[in-house]
Amino acid sequence: MLDTILGRSSVMRRVQFAFASGLSRLGLGPNDATILGTVSGLMAGLAFARGSTIVGVLLVGASALVDAVDGTIAREFAVATQLGGMLDLCSDRVVEFAVITGIAWRRPELYFPALILIGTWYVNITAFLAAGAALERCGPKLIDYPPGLVERAELIIFFVFLAMLPRQFGPWLCYAYSGLELITATQRLLYARRMLSARSNP
């Protein structure tokens, strides 16, 4: 939801373009930016596992920042490719897994809630990919998909809260976010059904 709202902001688009332009001038291509975001996310997971919460939060932020502009670098300063889109999708999943594993590493009370959360990610990404494949690609991204209740920005905010709030809130945060993931998956499937029905009944 926040990704969609921020993506419509001309101010945010200018900031994103300026940051992407700076990275491009430094010699970073879109795939380089994706890899940098992945490495930052893996380091964040390691920092959380070692108990360095503030460092982990900063690295998650850095990973998210770079992830937000790799596509812009590709479209504005290089060539957008399907391989780059695939790399970006896989990178996001690696970072998500690393961060939730790192946060839960020292917190046994999160083992089961985190497992439930990862399961809902699995459901949501399946809905995401299935809806995108069914509706076919017609925009600048590898997969076109409808906005949902929770997107990448909400996940980063969730990670920060999960890492920094008192431990007793952790399981409930995981369960609440799991519910939001399932709602988002349902939104995307219903959207795809409406669009496909409209195509078959013009």
XYZ file of N, CA, C and O in Angstrom:
808
model
N 0.817 -1.197 0.000
C 0.000 0.000 0.000
C 0.861 1.260 0.000
O 0.666 2.155 -0.813
N 1.832 1.311 0.915
C 2.709 2.484 0.973
C 3.539 2.626 -0.292
O 3.777 3.737 -0.768
N 3.989 1.499 -0.851
C 4.752 1.552 -2.093
C 3.943 2.238 -3.193
O 4.457 3.071 -3.943
N 2.666 1.877 -3.277
C 1.805 2.455 -4.303
C 1.584 3.939 -4.062
O 1.660 4.757 -4.986
N 1.333 4.307 -2.799
C 1.102 5.714 -2.462
C 2.348 6.544 -2.741
O 2.288 7.608 -3.375
N 3.499 6.065 -2.287
C 4.748 6.807 -2.492
C 5.119 6.858 -3.972
O 5.687 7.852 -4.446
N 4.789 5.786 -4.713
C 5.098 5.758 -6.139
C 4.332 6.793 -6.930
O 4.753 7.194 -8.021
N 3.217 7.269 -6.385
C 2.419 8.296 -7.059
C 2.868 9.705 -6.708
O 2.391 10.672 -7.300
N 3.765 9.831 -5.738
C 4.239 11.144 -5.297
C 5.336 11.654 -6.226
O 6.361 10.988 -6.400
N 5.134 12.834 -6.781
C 6.153 13.405 -7.671
C 7.430 13.723 -6.895
O 8.543 13.596 -7.438
N 7.294 14.108 -5.637
C 8.471 14.406 -4.814
C 9.304 13.136 -4.612
O 10.527 13.138 -4.789
N 8.628 12.034 -4.264
C 9.348 10.779 -4.044
C 9.982 10.275 -5.335
O 11.078 9.734 -5.318
N 9.296 10.467 -6.445
C 9.877 10.035 -7.725
C 11.137 10.834 -8.050
O 12.114 10.279 -8.566
N 11.128 12.131 -7.726
C 12.321 12.952 -7.969
C 13.463 12.525 -7.064
O 14.621 12.450 -7.494
N 13.149 12.227 -5.798
C 14.179 11.759 -4.863
C 14.743 10.429 -5.334
O 15.965 10.207 -5.336
N 13.862 9.533 -5.743
C 14.291 8.223 -6.232
C 15.174 8.368 -7.466
O 16.212 7.708 -7.589
N 14.784 9.255 -8.380
C 15.557 9.476 -9.593
C 16.937 10.044 -9.254
O 17.950 9.625 -9.827
N 16.976 11.000 -8.309
C 18.253 11.612 -7.934
C 19.191 10.583 -7.313
O 20.394 10.556 -7.615
N 18.658 9.715 -6.445
C 19.493 8.694 -5.815
C 19.983 7.684 -6.849
O 21.151 7.292 -6.852
N 19.073 7.282 -7.741
C 19.456 6.350 -8.798
C 20.516 6.963 -9.698
O 21.478 6.292 -10.102
N 20.372 8.243 -9.994
C 21.353 8.945 -10.825
C 22.723 8.959 -10.149
O 23.752 8.728 -10.790
N 22.735 9.197 -8.833
C 23.999 9.206 -8.098
C 24.680 7.857 -8.113
O 25.893 7.768 -8.328
N 23.907 6.802 -7.895
C 24.488 5.455 -7.923
C 25.000 5.113 -9.317
O 26.057 4.482 -9.471
N 24.260 5.544 -10.333
C 24.694 5.278 -11.706
C 26.006 5.988 -12.014
O 26.895 5.422 -12.662
N 26.141 7.224 -11.535
C 27.385 7.971 -11.773
C 28.565 7.322 -11.066
O 29.709 7.450 -11.491
N 28.283 6.609 -9.972
C 29.341 5.892 -9.263
C 29.734 4.601 -9.979
O 30.662 3.919 -9.561
N 29.015 4.290 -11.042
C 29.344 3.104 -11.826
C 28.513 1.883 -11.497
O 28.796 0.788 -11.991
N 27.486 2.042 -10.666
C 26.647 0.894 -10.316
C 25.553 0.710 -11.350
O 24.779 1.639 -11.631
N 25.496 -0.480 -11.925
C 24.408 -0.842 -12.808
C 23.245 -1.369 -11.989
O 23.345 -1.544 -10.770
N 22.109 -1.638 -12.636
C 20.938 -2.117 -11.889
C 21.182 -3.441 -11.158
O 20.772 -3.598 -10.001
N 21.864 -4.379 -11.799
C 22.138 -5.657 -11.136
C 23.125 -5.486 -9.985
O 23.036 -6.179 -8.964
N 24.076 -4.543 -10.147
C 25.007 -4.244 -9.049
C 24.241 -3.729 -7.836
O 24.523 -4.101 -6.692
N 23.251 -2.848 -8.091
C 22.450 -2.299 -7.000
C 21.636 -3.398 -6.317
O 21.520 -3.430 -5.084
N 21.091 -4.306 -7.116
C 20.326 -5.420 -6.547
C 21.217 -6.286 -5.659
O 20.828 -6.669 -4.545
N 22.407 -6.582 -6.138
C 23.344 -7.397 -5.355
C 23.764 -6.671 -4.081
O 23.848 -7.270 -3.001
N 24.003 -5.351 -4.191
C 24.351 -4.559 -3.010
C 23.228 -4.597 -1.980
O 23.476 -4.737 -0.774
N 21.988 -4.503 -2.443
C 20.852 -4.598 -1.527
C 20.757 -5.959 -0.871
O 20.428 -6.077 0.319
N 21.064 -7.004 -1.640
C 21.037 -8.357 -1.089
C 22.105 -8.533 -0.010
O 21.833 -9.077 1.067
N 23.310 -8.066 -0.307
C 24.405 -8.181 0.665
C 24.073 -7.402 1.935
O 24.287 -7.893 3.059
N 23.499 -6.204 1.785
C 23.106 -5.413 2.955
C 22.055 -6.147 3.782
O 22.102 -6.151 5.016
N 21.100 -6.793 3.093
C 20.073 -7.549 3.804
C 20.638 -8.751 4.535
O 20.243 -9.048 5.670
N 21.586 -9.458 3.902
C 22.227 -10.602 4.561
C 23.026 -10.146 5.786
O 23.002 -10.803 6.833
N 23.705 -9.019 5.655
C 24.459 -8.471 6.794
C 23.513 -8.031 7.906
O 23.834 -8.162 9.094
N 22.338 -7.534 7.530
C 21.341 -7.166 8.542
C 20.909 -8.402 9.330
O 20.820 -8.362 10.563
N 20.637 -9.495 8.607
C 20.262 -10.726 9.295
C 21.338 -11.190 10.253
O 21.053 -11.605 11.389
N 22.603 -11.090 9.829
C 23.715 -11.477 10.690
C 23.811 -10.563 11.907
O 24.043 -11.030 13.037
N 23.603 -9.258 11.694
C 23.661 -8.308 12.813
C 22.573 -8.613 13.835
O 22.825 -8.616 15.049
N 21.362 -8.887 13.367
C 20.285 -9.220 14.299
C 20.611 -10.503 15.062
O 20.381 -10.593 16.273
N 21.146 -11.496 14.370
C 21.484 -12.767 15.021
C 22.557 -12.582 16.087
O 22.590 -13.312 17.084
N 23.433 -11.599 15.901
C 24.491 -11.312 16.859
C 24.026 -10.376 17.973
O 24.799 -10.044 18.876
N 22.770 -9.913 17.901
C 22.230 -9.028 18.930
C 22.485 -7.563 18.681
O 22.208 -6.732 19.563
N 22.976 -7.196 17.497
C 23.244 -5.784 17.168
C 22.015 -5.200 16.478
O 21.982 -5.046 15.243
N 21.006 -4.852 17.277
C 19.715 -4.448 16.724
C 19.803 -3.164 15.906
O 19.256 -3.088 14.797
N 20.464 -2.145 16.434
C 20.533 -0.863 15.732
C 21.268 -1.020 14.403
O 20.827 -0.502 13.368
N 22.379 -1.743 14.419
C 23.121 -1.996 13.173
C 22.228 -2.745 12.182
O 22.198 -2.426 10.981
N 21.492 -3.722 12.685
C 20.592 -4.484 11.819
C 19.532 -3.596 11.184
O 19.260 -3.706 9.987
N 18.940 -2.725 11.982
C 17.912 -1.812 11.456
C 18.502 -0.898 10.386
O 17.897 -0.677 9.328
N 19.693 -0.372 10.633
C 20.328 0.508 9.652
C 20.631 -0.236 8.350
O 20.449 0.298 7.245
N 21.076 -1.481 8.470
C 21.378 -2.267 7.274
C 20.109 -2.651 6.515
O 20.105 -2.681 5.272
N 19.021 -2.926 7.234
C 17.739 -3.183 6.570
C 17.305 -1.939 5.793
O 16.835 -2.024 4.646
N 17.471 -0.775 6.425
C 17.125 0.473 5.743
C 17.954 0.684 4.485
O 17.430 1.082 3.440
N 19.255 0.393 4.594
C 20.137 0.547 3.428
C 19.733 -0.413 2.318
O 19.702 -0.044 1.134
N 19.408 -1.646 2.689
C 18.982 -2.634 1.705
C 17.704 -2.191 1.003
O 17.579 -2.283 -0.227
N 16.750 -1.688 1.783
C 15.480 -1.237 1.211
C 15.686 -0.039 0.291
O 15.044 0.073 -0.762
N 16.587 0.857 0.689
C 16.847 2.057 -0.110
C 17.410 1.694 -1.477
O 16.962 2.206 -2.511
N 18.389 0.800 -1.484
C 18.987 0.391 -2.756
C 17.976 -0.405 -3.589
O 17.879 -0.231 -4.813
N 17.191 -1.246 -2.911
C 16.186 -2.041 -3.612
C 15.144 -1.154 -4.292
O 14.593 -1.527 -5.334
N 14.895 0.018 -3.706
C 13.880 0.921 -4.258
C 14.318 1.578 -5.561
O 13.481 2.120 -6.283
N 15.623 1.557 -5.857
C 16.098 2.296 -7.036
C 16.751 1.430 -8.101
O 17.106 1.946 -9.163
N 16.918 0.130 -7.860
C 17.574 -0.680 -8.895
C 16.775 -0.685 -10.192
O 17.339 -0.606 -11.291
N 15.450 -0.723 -10.068
C 14.619 -0.670 -11.263
C 14.709 0.679 -11.968
O 14.688 0.747 -13.205
N 14.819 1.745 -11.176
C 14.957 3.084 -11.761
C 16.270 3.203 -12.520
O 16.321 3.781 -13.613
N 17.335 2.648 -11.958
C 18.623 2.656 -12.659
C 18.487 1.931 -13.990
O 18.973 2.401 -15.027
N 17.805 0.786 -13.962
C 17.653 -0.004 -15.185
C 16.869 0.759 -16.246
O 17.251 0.802 -17.419
N 15.757 1.383 -15.838
C 14.884 2.037 -16.813
C 15.435 3.367 -17.310
O 15.235 3.732 -18.472
N 16.134 4.107 -16.436
C 16.555 5.464 -16.791
C 18.010 5.561 -17.250
O 18.349 6.456 -18.023
N 18.873 4.673 -16.769
C 20.303 4.837 -17.038
C 20.956 3.608 -17.660
O 22.153 3.613 -17.905
N 20.183 2.555 -17.873
C 20.744 1.340 -18.470
C 19.659 0.715 -19.334
O 18.919 1.423 -20.001
N 19.571 -0.584 -19.309
C 18.544 -1.305 -20.059
C 17.837 -2.266 -19.108
O 18.489 -3.088 -18.459
N 16.530 -2.129 -19.009
C 15.766 -3.048 -18.167
C 15.684 -4.406 -18.849
O 15.350 -4.486 -20.032
N 16.024 -5.454 -18.121
C 15.999 -6.805 -18.685
C 15.148 -7.725 -17.826
O 14.952 -7.476 -16.631
N 14.673 -8.786 -18.429
C 13.906 -9.775 -17.669
C 14.788 -10.463 -16.630
O 14.333 -10.780 -15.533
N 16.063 -10.681 -16.989
C 16.988 -11.282 -16.021
C 17.135 -10.397 -14.787
O 17.156 -10.891 -13.651
N 17.218 -9.088 -15.004
C 17.312 -8.161 -13.879
C 16.069 -8.218 -13.010
O 16.153 -8.168 -11.778
N 14.904 -8.321 -13.646
C 13.663 -8.439 -12.880
C 13.619 -9.717 -12.067
O 13.180 -9.721 -10.909
N 14.091 -10.807 -12.646
C 14.147 -12.076 -11.910
C 15.101 -11.983 -10.728
O 14.800 -12.451 -9.622
N 16.256 -11.359 -10.956
C 17.238 -11.202 -9.892
C 16.666 -10.375 -8.745
O 16.866 -10.698 -7.566
N 15.926 -9.327 -9.088
C 15.324 -8.469 -8.064
C 14.303 -9.233 -7.228
O 14.286 -9.130 -5.991
N 13.448 -10.019 -7.879
C 12.451 -10.804 -7.151
C 13.114 -11.800 -6.199
O 12.705 -11.950 -5.040
N 14.137 -12.491 -6.684
C 14.838 -13.471 -5.844
C 15.576 -12.785 -4.705
O 15.600 -13.288 -3.572
N 16.171 -11.632 -4.987
C 16.890 -10.880 -3.963
C 15.974 -10.505 -2.807
O 16.337 -10.640 -1.632
N 14.767 -10.041 -3.135
C 13.820 -9.659 -2.085
C 13.514 -10.822 -1.160
O 13.456 -10.666 0.063
N 13.330 -12.009 -1.744
C 13.003 -13.174 -0.910
C 14.181 -13.566 -0.017
O 13.996 -13.945 1.140
N 15.409 -13.469 -0.553
C 16.607 -13.795 0.235
C 16.722 -12.849 1.421
O 16.975 -13.278 2.563
N 16.524 -11.558 1.170
C 16.636 -10.564 2.242
C 15.568 -10.807 3.305
O 15.845 -10.772 4.517
N 14.339 -11.044 2.878
C 13.255 -11.284 3.837
C 13.577 -12.484 4.738
O 13.411 -12.420 5.962
N 14.031 -13.570 4.125
C 14.348 -14.768 4.902
C 15.511 -14.515 5.865
O 15.470 -14.923 7.028
N 16.539 -13.807 5.381
C 17.706 -13.536 6.228
C 17.332 -12.684 7.427
O 17.768 -12.944 8.559
N 16.517 -11.668 7.202
C 16.181 -10.739 8.289
C 15.289 -11.413 9.325
O 15.547 -11.298 10.533
N 14.245 -12.126 8.903
C 13.370 -12.755 9.896
C 14.122 -13.848 10.650
O 13.923 -14.033 11.859
N 15.023 -14.552 9.980
C 15.822 -15.571 10.654
C 16.755 -14.924 11.673
O 16.906 -15.422 12.796
N 17.375 -13.816 11.280
C 18.281 -13.116 12.195
C 17.570 -12.597 13.430
O 18.068 -12.723 14.554
N 16.387 -12.007 13.218
C 15.638 -11.473 14.363
C 15.212 -12.594 15.308
O 15.271 -12.462 16.536
N 14.774 -13.713 14.739
C 14.274 -14.822 15.568
C 15.390 -15.662 16.190
O 15.137 -16.445 17.109
N 16.619 -15.480 15.709
C 17.723 -16.363 16.110
C 17.878 -16.462 17.621
O 18.059 -17.567 18.162
N 17.822 -15.349 18.321
C 18.013 -15.331 19.770
C 16.690 -15.302 20.535
O 16.697 -15.079 21.749
N 15.586 -15.503 19.830
C 14.285 -15.320 20.478
C 13.403 -16.547 20.232
O 12.609 -16.583 19.303
N 13.520 -17.561 21.056
C 12.742 -18.800 20.858
C 11.240 -18.573 20.803
O 10.528 -19.347 20.149
N 10.763 -17.503 21.461
C 9.323 -17.237 21.442
C 8.823 -16.885 20.045
O 7.616 -16.907 19.778
N 9.765 -16.572 19.131
C 9.381 -16.223 17.762
C 9.473 -17.397 16.792
O 9.084 -17.256 15.632
N 9.985 -18.533 17.236
C 10.204 -19.633 16.302
C 8.918 -20.031 15.573
O 8.877 -20.104 14.344
N 7.849 -20.306 16.335
C 6.605 -20.722 15.691
C 5.916 -19.558 14.979
O 5.499 -19.717 13.819
N 5.779 -18.373 15.594
C 5.164 -17.252 14.876
C 5.901 -16.894 13.578
O 5.268 -16.578 12.574
N 7.238 -16.956 13.610
C 8.005 -16.653 12.395
C 7.755 -17.703 11.320
O 7.701 -17.381 10.128
N 7.578 -18.952 11.739
C 7.272 -20.017 10.779
C 5.921 -19.758 10.115
O 5.773 -19.907 8.887
N 4.932 -19.369 10.909
C 3.613 -19.027 10.367
C 3.737 -17.859 9.395
O 3.167 -17.862 8.300
N 4.518 -16.850 9.777
C 4.705 -15.669 8.929
C 5.329 -16.049 7.583
O 4.859 -15.618 6.523
N 6.374 -16.853 7.627
C 7.029 -17.271 6.383
C 6.057 -18.059 5.506
O 6.058 -17.933 4.275
N 5.190 -18.864 6.141
C 4.177 -19.585 5.379
C 3.233 -18.645 4.644
O 2.877 -18.881 3.481
N 2.837 -17.549 5.303
C 1.941 -16.594 4.639
C 2.675 -15.839 3.533
O 2.060 -15.457 2.533
N 3.979 -15.613 3.698
C 4.755 -15.021 2.597
C 4.694 -15.942 1.385
O 4.576 -15.476 0.252
N 4.809 -17.221 1.634
C 4.782 -18.223 0.554
C 3.456 -18.149 -0.200
O 3.417 -18.172 -1.436
N 2.363 -18.037 0.557
C 1.043 -17.933 -0.062
C 0.931 -16.635 -0.857
O 0.460 -16.617 -2.005
N 1.372 -15.525 -0.256
C 1.222 -14.223 -0.906
C 2.070 -14.118 -2.172
O 1.618 -13.596 -3.193
N 3.314 -14.612 -2.130
C 4.153 -14.512 -3.326
C 3.607 -15.414 -4.428
O 3.721 -15.098 -5.627
N 2.956 -16.536 -4.047
C 2.327 -17.383 -5.055
C 1.180 -16.647 -5.731
O 1.035 -16.678 -6.965
N 0.357 -15.960 -4.924
C -0.742 -15.164 -5.488
C -0.204 -14.046 -6.363
O -0.731 -13.763 -7.440
N 0.866 -13.410 -5.900
C 1.529 -12.330 -6.637
C 1.988 -12.812 -8.011
O 1.697 -12.201 -9.049
N 2.696 -13.936 -8.033
C 3.236 -14.461 -9.292
C 2.127 -15.002 -10.194
O 2.156 -14.804 -11.415
N 1.149 -15.677 -9.591
C 0.067 -16.245 -10.389
C -0.773 -15.139 -11.028
O -1.121 -15.221 -12.217
N -1.097 -14.099 -10.247
C -1.882 -12.989 -10.796
C -1.101 -12.276 -11.891
O -1.647 -11.945 -12.949
N 0.193 -12.045 -11.646
C 1.013 -11.371 -12.646
C 1.120 -12.171 -13.927
O 1.041 -11.624 -15.033
N 1.277 -13.488 -13.806
C 1.393 -14.335 -14.993
C 0.074 -14.384 -15.761
O 0.046 -14.335 -16.995
N -1.036 -14.462 -15.032
C -2.339 -14.547 -15.686
C -2.697 -13.250 -16.412
O -3.309 -13.278 -17.483
N -2.301 -12.112 -15.824
C -2.655 -10.821 -16.416
C -1.658 -10.374 -17.467
O -1.914 -9.404 -18.178
N -0.517 -11.037 -17.535
C 0.517 -10.784 -18.530
C 1.179 -9.423 -18.307
O 0.611 -8.518 -17.732
N 2.396 -9.319 -18.819
C 3.215 -8.128 -18.611
C 2.842 -7.043 -19.610
O 2.811 -7.260 -20.801
N 2.561 -5.834 -19.098
C 2.276 -4.715 -19.995
C 2.878 -3.413 -19.477
O 2.630 -2.355 -20.038
N 3.661 -3.480 -18.405
C 4.255 -2.279 -17.831
C 5.762 -2.395 -17.759
O 6.363 -3.300 -18.340
N 6.411 -1.484 -17.006
C 7.867 -1.475 -16.966
C 8.483 -2.575 -16.108
O 9.677 -2.841 -16.207
N 7.707 -3.206 -15.247
C 8.253 -4.233 -14.359
C 8.111 -5.612 -14.983
O 7.321 -5.829 -15.909
N 8.901 -6.550 -14.442
C 8.855 -7.922 -14.948
C 7.458 -8.505 -14.810
O 6.957 -9.185 -15.695
N 6.810 -8.230 -13.675
C 5.471 -8.738 -13.413
C 4.581 -7.575 -13.012
O 4.929 -6.796 -12.112
N 3.433 -7.436 -13.672
C 2.441 -6.446 -13.268
C 1.551 -7.077 -12.214
O 1.084 -8.205 -12.377
N 1.308 -6.345 -11.147
C 0.499 -6.891 -10.073
C -0.308 -5.769 -9.438
O 0.103 -4.607 -9.455
N -1.465 -6.095 -8.884
C -2.272 -5.058 -8.237
C -1.681 -4.672 -6.893
O -1.036 -5.487 -6.235
N -1.877 -3.415 -6.480
C -1.423 -3.032 -5.145
C -2.154 -3.851 -4.087
O -3.281 -4.305 -4.309
N -1.513 -4.040 -2.963
C -2.122 -4.812 -1.890
C -2.032 -4.072 -0.568
O -1.389 -3.026 -0.462
N -2.669 -4.630 0.431
C -2.679 -4.012 1.753
C -1.270 -3.885 2.307
O -0.913 -2.883 2.913
N -0.443 -4.914 2.115
C 0.955 -4.839 2.543
C 1.867 -5.094 1.356
O 1.643 -6.023 0.581
N 2.870 -4.249 1.220
C 3.861 -4.378 0.163
C 5.239 -4.292 0.814
O 5.389 -4.548 2.008
N 6.253 -3.928 0.047
C 7.626 -3.955 0.547
C 7.848 -2.965 1.693
O 8.506 -3.276 2.679
N 7.301 -1.763 1.572
C 7.525 -0.740 2.603
C 6.965 -1.173 3.953
O 7.591 -0.976 5.003
N 5.756 -1.774 3.921
C 5.152 -2.233 5.181
C 5.999 -3.324 5.824
O 6.107 -3.391 7.059
N 6.619 -4.166 5.005
C 7.448 -5.234 5.550
C 8.681 -4.676 6.250
O 9.070 -5.158 7.326
N 9.295 -3.662 5.663
C 10.458 -3.047 6.296
C 10.065 -2.437 7.638
O 10.780 -2.581 8.646
N 8.924 -1.753 7.676
C 8.433 -1.174 8.940
C 8.174 -2.273 9.958
O 8.519 -2.147 11.146
N 7.591 -3.384 9.511
C 7.346 -4.518 10.403
C 8.655 -5.043 10.992
O 8.745 -5.297 12.199
N 9.675 -5.201 10.157
C 10.967 -5.684 10.644
C 11.520 -4.765 11.737
O 12.050 -5.236 12.750
N 11.416 -3.463 11.523
C 11.948 -2.502 12.500
C 11.199 -2.636 13.827
O 11.811 -2.702 14.899
N 9.873 -2.704 13.758
C 9.085 -2.847 14.989
C 9.385 -4.178 15.675
O 9.535 -4.241 16.904
N 9.470 -5.254 14.898
C 9.732 -6.572 15.481
C 11.079 -6.595 16.182
O 11.234 -7.209 17.245
N 12.066 -5.931 15.591
C 13.410 -5.931 16.167
C 13.518 -5.051 17.412
O 14.280 -5.367 18.322
N 12.755 -3.975 17.478
C 12.996 -2.959 18.501
C 11.969 -2.933 19.636
O 12.268 -2.435 20.718
N 10.762 -3.451 19.407
C 9.769 -3.438 20.475
C 10.087 -4.521 21.516
O 10.816 -5.469 21.226
N 9.566 -4.394 22.726
C 9.789 -5.433 23.754
C 9.392 -6.819 23.245
O 8.456 -6.970 22.455
N 10.127 -7.811 23.700
C 10.012 -9.160 23.147
C 8.609 -9.739 23.241
O 8.200 -10.529 22.393
N 7.839 -9.358 24.280
C 6.507 -9.960 24.442
C 5.552 -9.591 23.304
O 4.541 -10.266 23.086
N 5.865 -8.528 22.578
C 5.001 -8.137 21.460
C 5.313 -8.914 20.177
O 4.513 -8.916 19.242
N 6.491 -9.560 20.126
C 6.947 -10.187 18.898
C 5.987 -11.198 18.297
O 5.639 -11.099 17.117
N 5.550 -12.207 19.079
C 4.642 -13.207 18.494
C 3.361 -12.589 17.948
O 2.897 -12.965 16.863
N 2.792 -11.622 18.677
C 1.541 -11.005 18.226
C 1.753 -10.185 16.957
O 0.885 -10.167 16.075
N 2.903 -9.532 16.852
C 3.214 -8.806 15.613
C 3.295 -9.768 14.431
O 2.788 -9.480 13.347
N 3.960 -10.906 14.644
C 4.074 -11.903 13.569
C 2.706 -12.413 13.139
O 2.423 -12.522 11.938
N 1.852 -12.731 14.121
C 0.530 -13.242 13.781
C -0.306 -12.178 13.066
O -1.014 -12.479 12.096
N -0.216 -10.926 13.536
C -0.975 -9.844 12.908
C -0.517 -9.624 11.472
O -1.335 -9.481 10.550
N 0.793 -9.623 11.274
C 1.294 -9.396 9.927
C 0.980 -10.588 9.018
O 0.737 -10.415 7.821
N 0.963 -11.777 9.596
C 0.578 -12.957 8.813
C -0.843 -12.791 8.275
O -1.137 -13.127 7.118
N -1.733 -12.262 9.129
C -3.102 -12.017 8.685
C -3.161 -11.011 7.548
O -3.911 -11.193 6.579
N -2.346 -9.953 7.640
C -2.305 -8.947 6.586
C -1.775 -9.535 5.280
O -2.237 -9.176 4.188
N -0.807 -10.446 5.384
C -0.280 -11.109 4.186
C -1.369 -11.929 3.497
O -1.498 -11.911 2.260
N -2.159 -12.646 4.275
C -3.226 -13.460 3.687
C -4.308 -12.587 3.063
O -4.863 -12.928 2.011
N -4.613 -11.449 3.708
C -5.585 -10.512 3.131
C -5.068 -9.981 1.793
O -5.812 -9.887 0.809
N -3.768 -9.655 1.751
C -3.177 -9.143 0.517
C -3.220 -10.191 -0.587
O -3.528 -9.886 -1.750
N -2.911 -11.437 -0.249
C -2.987 -12.516 -1.241
C -4.408 -12.643 -1.786
O -4.615 -12.799 -3.004
N -5.396 -12.559 -0.901
C -6.796 -12.638 -1.328
C -7.155 -11.471 -2.235
O -7.830 -11.645 -3.259
N -6.697 -10.248 -1.871
C -6.938 -9.079 -2.716
C -6.432 -9.309 -4.135
O -7.123 -9.004 -5.112
N -5.224 -9.827 -4.244
C -4.606 -9.999 -5.562
C -5.319 -11.069 -6.389
O -5.502 -10.909 -7.597
N -5.727 -12.140 -5.732
C -6.450 -13.183 -6.460
C -7.821 -12.685 -6.921
O -8.254 -12.979 -8.045
N -8.503 -11.933 -6.058
C -9.813 -11.391 -6.445
C -9.677 -10.374 -7.571
O -10.501 -10.320 -8.487
N -8.612 -9.564 -7.508
C -8.358 -8.599 -8.578
C -8.124 -9.323 -9.905
O -8.679 -8.943 -10.945
N -7.298 -10.352 -9.864
C -7.017 -11.115 -11.083
C -8.298 -11.751 -11.620
O -8.538 -11.759 -12.837
N -9.147 -12.262 -10.735
C -10.400 -12.871 -11.179
C -11.290 -11.831 -11.864
O -11.873 -12.108 -12.923
N -11.376 -10.626 -11.283
C -12.189 -9.571 -11.898
C -11.661 -9.194 -13.274
O -12.420 -9.040 -14.235
N -10.337 -9.039 -13.376
C -9.739 -8.626 -14.646
C -9.907 -9.703 -15.716
O -10.217 -9.415 -16.870
N -9.718 -10.960 -15.321
C -9.882 -12.053 -16.282
C -11.331 -12.211 -16.709
O -11.616 -12.516 -17.873
N -12.258 -12.000 -15.778
C -13.683 -12.069 -16.127
C -14.061 -10.962 -17.093
O -14.828 -11.176 -18.046
N -13.480 -9.761 -16.858
C -13.764 -8.633 -17.741
C -13.232 -8.894 -19.149
O -13.868 -8.522 -20.144
N -12.095 -9.559 -19.237
C -11.525 -9.871 -20.559
C -12.360 -10.899 -21.305
O -12.503 -10.842 -22.530
N -12.893 -11.865 -20.572
C -13.667 -12.925 -21.220
C -15.091 -12.495 -21.532
O -15.784 -13.141 -22.323
N -15.539 -11.388 -20.877
C -16.905 -10.877 -21.130
C -16.850 -9.393 -21.477
O -17.288 -8.558 -20.686
N -16.282 -9.044 -22.639
C -16.138 -7.629 -22.992
C -17.489 -6.968 -23.224
O -18.450 -7.613 -23.552
